[in-house]
Amino acid sequence: MFNHIPVVGWLISLFLNVSLAIPFWFIWTHCHIGQHFFYFLPQVFQSIGFWNCVGLFFVVGILKTVLFPCHYHHCKKHAD
C-alpha cells in the first residue's frame, strides 16, 4: 500500500515490514515453529535469517498488489 509513494512511502513500508517481521522471525526461529511444524521444508527455510524474513514481507506485499490490484475501497470508488 505504501510502496506507491516514493521515498516516504518506502520508509514507512520498511518500518512496518520490520515491525511485523520481528515477532514472526522470533517465533519461527527461536521457538522452533519452522522446525516443528514445517519439517518437510528444506533446512534453509526452517531457520530463516532476519533480513530474509523482512524481504519476504516486502515480496508478499508486492505480490498481493500485483495479483489482487482491486481492493474493496478502490473498486467502490471507480464503480460510482
CSV table of N, CA and C in Angstrom, one decimal:
chain,number,residue,atom,x,y,z
A,1,MET,N,0.8,-1.2,0.0
A,1,MET,CA,0.0,0.0,0.0
A,1,MET,C,0.9,1.3,0.0
A,2,PHE,N,1.9,1.3,0.8
A,2,PHE,CA,2.7,2.5,0.9
A,2,PHE,C,3.8,2.5,-0.1
A,3,ASN,N,4.0,1.3,-0.8
A,3,ASN,CA,5.1,1.2,-1.8
A,3,ASN,C,4.8,2.1,-3.0
A,4,HIS,N,3.6,2.6,-3.2
A,4,HIS,CA,3.3,3.5,-4.3
A,4,HIS,C,3.8,4.9,-4.1
A,5,ILE,N,4.0,5.3,-2.9
A,5,ILE,CA,4.5,6.7,-2.6
A,5,ILE,C,6.1,6.6,-2.5
A,6,PRO,N,6.7,7.4,-3.4
A,6,PRO,CA,8.2,7.4,-3.4
A,6,PRO,C,8.8,7.9,-2.1
A,7,VAL,N,9.9,7.4,-1.8
A,7,VAL,CA,10.8,7.6,-0.6
A,7,VAL,C,10.1,7.6,0.7
A,8,VAL,N,9.1,8.5,1.0
A,8,VAL,CA,8.5,8.5,2.3
A,8,VAL,C,7.6,7.2,2.5
A,9,GLY,N,6.9,6.8,1.4
A,9,GLY,CA,6.2,5.5,1.5
A,9,GLY,C,7.1,4.3,1.6
A,10,TRP,N,8.2,4.4,1.0
A,10,TRP,CA,9.2,3.2,1.1
A,10,TRP,C,9.7,3.1,2.5
A,11,LEU,N,10.0,4.3,3.1
A,11,LEU,CA,10.5,4.3,4.5
A,11,LEU,C,9.4,3.8,5.5
A,12,ILE,N,8.1,4.2,5.3
A,12,ILE,CA,7.0,3.7,6.1
A,12,ILE,C,6.8,2.2,5.9
A,13,SER,N,6.9,1.8,4.7
A,13,SER,CA,6.8,0.4,4.4
A,13,SER,C,7.9,-0.4,5.0
A,14,LEU,N,9.1,0.1,5.0
A,14,LEU,CA,10.3,-0.6,5.6
A,14,LEU,C,10.0,-0.7,7.1
A,15,PHE,N,9.6,0.4,7.7
A,15,PHE,CA,9.3,0.4,9.2
A,15,PHE,C,8.2,-0.7,9.5
A,16,LEU,N,7.1,-0.7,8.8
A,16,LEU,CA,6.1,-1.6,9.1
A,16,LEU,C,6.5,-3.1,8.8
A,17,ASN,N,7.2,-3.3,7.8
A,17,ASN,CA,7.7,-4.7,7.5
A,17,ASN,C,8.7,-5.2,8.5
A,18,VAL,N,9.6,-4.3,9.0
A,18,VAL,CA,10.5,-4.7,10.1
A,18,VAL,C,9.7,-5.0,11.3
A,19,SER,N,8.7,-4.1,11.6
A,19,SER,CA,7.9,-4.3,12.8
A,19,SER,C,7.2,-5.6,12.8
A,20,LEU,N,6.7,-6.0,11.7
A,20,LEU,CA,5.9,-7.3,11.6
A,20,LEU,C,6.9,-8.5,11.5
A,21,ALA,N,8.1,-8.3,11.0
A,21,ALA,CA,9.0,-9.4,10.8
A,21,ALA,C,9.7,-9.8,12.1
A,22,ILE,N,9.8,-8.9,13.1
A,22,ILE,CA,10.5,-9.2,14.3
A,22,ILE,C,9.8,-10.3,15.1
A,23,PRO,N,8.5,-10.2,15.4
A,23,PRO,CA,7.8,-11.3,16.1
A,23,PRO,C,7.7,-12.5,15.3
A,24,PHE,N,7.4,-12.4,14.0
A,24,PHE,CA,7.3,-13.6,13.2
A,24,PHE,C,8.7,-14.3,13.1
A,25,TRP,N,9.8,-13.6,12.9
A,25,TRP,CA,11.1,-14.3,12.9
A,25,TRP,C,11.4,-14.9,14.2
A,26,PHE,N,11.2,-14.2,15.3
A,26,PHE,CA,11.5,-14.8,16.6
A,26,PHE,C,10.7,-16.1,16.9
A,27,ILE,N,9.4,-16.1,16.6
A,27,ILE,CA,8.6,-17.3,16.8
A,27,ILE,C,9.0,-18.4,15.9
A,28,TRP,N,9.3,-18.0,14.6
A,28,TRP,CA,9.7,-19.0,13.6
A,28,TRP,C,11.0,-19.7,13.9
A,29,THR,N,12.0,-18.9,14.4
A,29,THR,CA,13.4,-19.5,14.6
A,29,THR,C,13.6,-19.9,16.0
A,30,HIS,N,13.4,-19.0,16.9
A,30,HIS,CA,13.8,-19.2,18.3
A,30,HIS,C,12.8,-20.1,19.1
A,31,CYS,N,11.6,-20.1,18.7
A,31,CYS,CA,10.6,-21.0,19.3
A,31,CYS,C,10.5,-22.3,18.4
A,32,HIS,N,11.2,-22.4,17.4
A,32,HIS,CA,11.3,-23.6,16.5
A,32,HIS,C,10.0,-24.0,15.9
A,33,ILE,N,9.2,-23.1,15.6
A,33,ILE,CA,7.9,-23.4,14.9
A,33,ILE,C,8.2,-23.9,13.5
A,34,GLY,N,9.2,-23.4,12.8
A,34,GLY,CA,9.6,-23.8,11.5
A,34,GLY,C,10.1,-25.3,11.5
A,35,GLN,N,10.9,-25.6,12.5
A,35,GLN,CA,11.4,-27.0,12.5
A,35,GLN,C,10.3,-28.0,13.0
A,36,HIS,N,9.5,-27.6,13.9
A,36,HIS,CA,8.5,-28.5,14.5
A,36,HIS,C,7.3,-28.8,13.5
A,37,PHE,N,6.7,-27.7,12.9
A,37,PHE,CA,5.6,-27.9,12.1
A,37,PHE,C,5.8,-28.0,10.6
A,38,PHE,N,7.0,-27.4,10.2
A,38,PHE,CA,7.3,-27.4,8.7
A,38,PHE,C,8.6,-28.2,8.5
A,39,TYR,N,8.6,-29.4,9.0
A,39,TYR,CA,9.8,-30.3,8.9
A,39,TYR,C,10.0,-30.7,7.4
A,40,PHE,N,9.0,-30.6,6.6
A,40,PHE,CA,9.1,-31.0,5.2
A,40,PHE,C,9.8,-30.0,4.3
A,41,LEU,N,9.9,-28.8,4.8
A,41,LEU,CA,10.7,-27.7,4.1
A,41,LEU,C,12.1,-28.0,4.2
A,42,PRO,N,12.9,-27.5,3.2
A,42,PRO,CA,14.4,-27.6,3.4
A,42,PRO,C,14.9,-26.8,4.6
A,43,GLN,N,16.0,-27.2,5.1
A,43,GLN,CA,16.6,-26.6,6.3
A,43,GLN,C,16.8,-25.1,6.2
A,44,VAL,N,17.0,-24.6,5.0
A,44,VAL,CA,17.2,-23.2,4.9
A,44,VAL,C,15.9,-22.4,5.3
A,45,PHE,N,14.8,-22.9,5.0
A,45,PHE,CA,13.5,-22.3,5.3
A,45,PHE,C,13.0,-22.5,6.7
A,46,GLN,N,13.6,-23.5,7.3
A,46,GLN,CA,13.2,-23.8,8.7
A,46,GLN,C,13.8,-22.8,9.7
A,47,SER,N,14.9,-22.3,9.4
A,47,SER,CA,15.6,-21.3,10.3
A,47,SER,C,16.1,-20.1,9.4
A,48,ILE,N,15.2,-19.3,9.0
A,48,ILE,CA,15.5,-18.2,8.0
A,48,ILE,C,16.1,-17.0,8.8
A,49,GLY,N,17.0,-16.3,8.1
A,49,GLY,CA,17.6,-15.1,8.6
A,49,GLY,C,16.6,-14.0,8.7
A,50,PHE,N,17.0,-13.0,9.6
A,50,PHE,CA,16.0,-11.9,9.9
A,50,PHE,C,15.8,-11.1,8.6
A,51,TRP,N,16.9,-10.6,8.0
A,51,TRP,CA,16.7,-9.8,6.8
A,51,TRP,C,16.0,-10.5,5.7
A,52,ASN,N,16.2,-11.8,5.6
A,52,ASN,CA,15.5,-12.6,4.6
A,52,ASN,C,14.0,-12.6,4.9
A,53,CYS,N,13.7,-12.6,6.2
A,53,CYS,CA,12.3,-12.6,6.6
A,53,CYS,C,11.7,-11.2,6.3
A,54,VAL,N,12.4,-10.1,6.5
A,54,VAL,CA,11.9,-8.8,6.1
A,54,VAL,C,11.7,-8.7,4.6
A,55,GLY,N,12.6,-9.3,3.8
A,55,GLY,CA,12.5,-9.3,2.4
A,55,GLY,C,11.2,-10.1,1.9
A,56,LEU,N,10.9,-11.2,2.6
A,56,LEU,CA,9.7,-12.0,2.3
A,56,LEU,C,8.4,-11.1,2.6
A,57,PHE,N,8.5,-10.3,3.6
A,57,PHE,CA,7.3,-9.5,3.9
A,57,PHE,C,7.1,-8.4,2.8
A,58,PHE,N,8.3,-7.9,2.2
A,58,PHE,CA,8.2,-7.0,1.1
A,58,PHE,C,7.6,-7.7,-0.1
A,59,VAL,N,8.1,-8.9,-0.4
A,59,VAL,CA,7.7,-9.6,-1.6
A,59,VAL,C,6.2,-10.0,-1.5
A,60,VAL,N,5.8,-10.4,-0.3
A,60,VAL,CA,4.3,-10.7,-0.2
A,60,VAL,C,3.5,-9.5,-0.4
A,61,GLY,N,3.9,-8.4,0.1
A,61,GLY,CA,3.1,-7.1,-0.1
A,61,GLY,C,3.1,-6.7,-1.6
A,62,ILE,N,4.2,-6.9,-2.3
A,62,ILE,CA,4.2,-6.5,-3.7
A,62,ILE,C,3.4,-7.5,-4.5
A,63,LEU,N,3.5,-8.8,-4.2
A,63,LEU,CA,2.7,-9.8,-4.9
A,63,LEU,C,1.3,-9.6,-4.7
A,64,LYS,N,0.9,-9.3,-3.5
A,64,LYS,CA,-0.5,-9.0,-3.2
A,64,LYS,C,-1.0,-7.9,-4.1
A,65,THR,N,-0.3,-6.8,-4.2
A,65,THR,CA,-0.7,-5.7,-5.0
A,65,THR,C,-0.7,-6.1,-6.5
A,66,VAL,N,0.2,-6.9,-7.0
A,66,VAL,CA,0.2,-7.3,-8.4
A,66,VAL,C,-0.9,-8.3,-8.7
A,67,LEU,N,-1.1,-9.3,-7.9
A,67,LEU,CA,-2.1,-10.3,-8.1
A,67,LEU,C,-3.6,-9.9,-7.8
A,68,PHE,N,-3.7,-9.0,-6.8
A,68,PHE,CA,-5.1,-8.5,-6.5
A,68,PHE,C,-5.1,-7.0,-6.4
A,69,PRO,N,-5.0,-6.4,-7.6
A,69,PRO,CA,-4.9,-4.9,-7.6
A,69,PRO,C,-6.1,-4.2,-7.2
A,70,CYS,N,-7.3,-4.8,-7.2
A,70,CYS,CA,-8.5,-4.1,-6.9
A,70,CYS,C,-9.0,-4.4,-5.5
A,71,HIS,N,-8.8,-3.5,-4.6
A,71,HIS,CA,-9.3,-3.6,-3.2
A,71,HIS,C,-10.7,-3.1,-3.2
A,72,TYR,N,-11.4,-3.4,-2.1
A,72,TYR,CA,-12.8,-3.1,-2.0
A,72,TYR,C,-13.0,-1.6,-2.1
A,73,HIS,N,-12.3,-0.8,-1.4
A,73,HIS,CA,-12.5,0.7,-1.4
A,73,HIS,C,-12.1,1.3,-2.7
A,74,HIS,N,-11.0,0.7,-3.3
A,74,HIS,CA,-10.6,1.3,-4.6
A,74,HIS,C,-11.6,1.0,-5.7
A,75,CYS,N,-12.1,-0.2,-5.7
A,75,CYS,CA,-13.1,-0.6,-6.7
A,75,CYS,C,-14.4,0.1,-6.5
A,76,LYS,N,-14.8,0.3,-5.3
A,76,LYS,CA,-16.1,1.0,-5.0
A,76,LYS,C,-16.0,2.5,-5.5
A,77,LYS,N,-14.9,3.1,-5.3
A,77,LYS,CA,-14.7,4.5,-5.8
A,77,LYS,C,-14.9,4.6,-7.3
A,78,HIS,N,-14.3,3.7,-8.1
A,78,HIS,CA,-14.4,3.7,-9.5
A,78,HIS,C,-15.8,3.2,-10.0
A,79,ALA,N,-16.5,2.5,-9.2
A,79,ALA,CA,-17.8,2.0,-9.6
A,79,ALA,C,-18.9,3.1,-9.6
A,80,ASP,N,-18.7,4.1,-8.8
A,80,ASP,CA,-19.7,5.2,-8.7
A,80,ASP,C,-19.6,6.2,-9.8
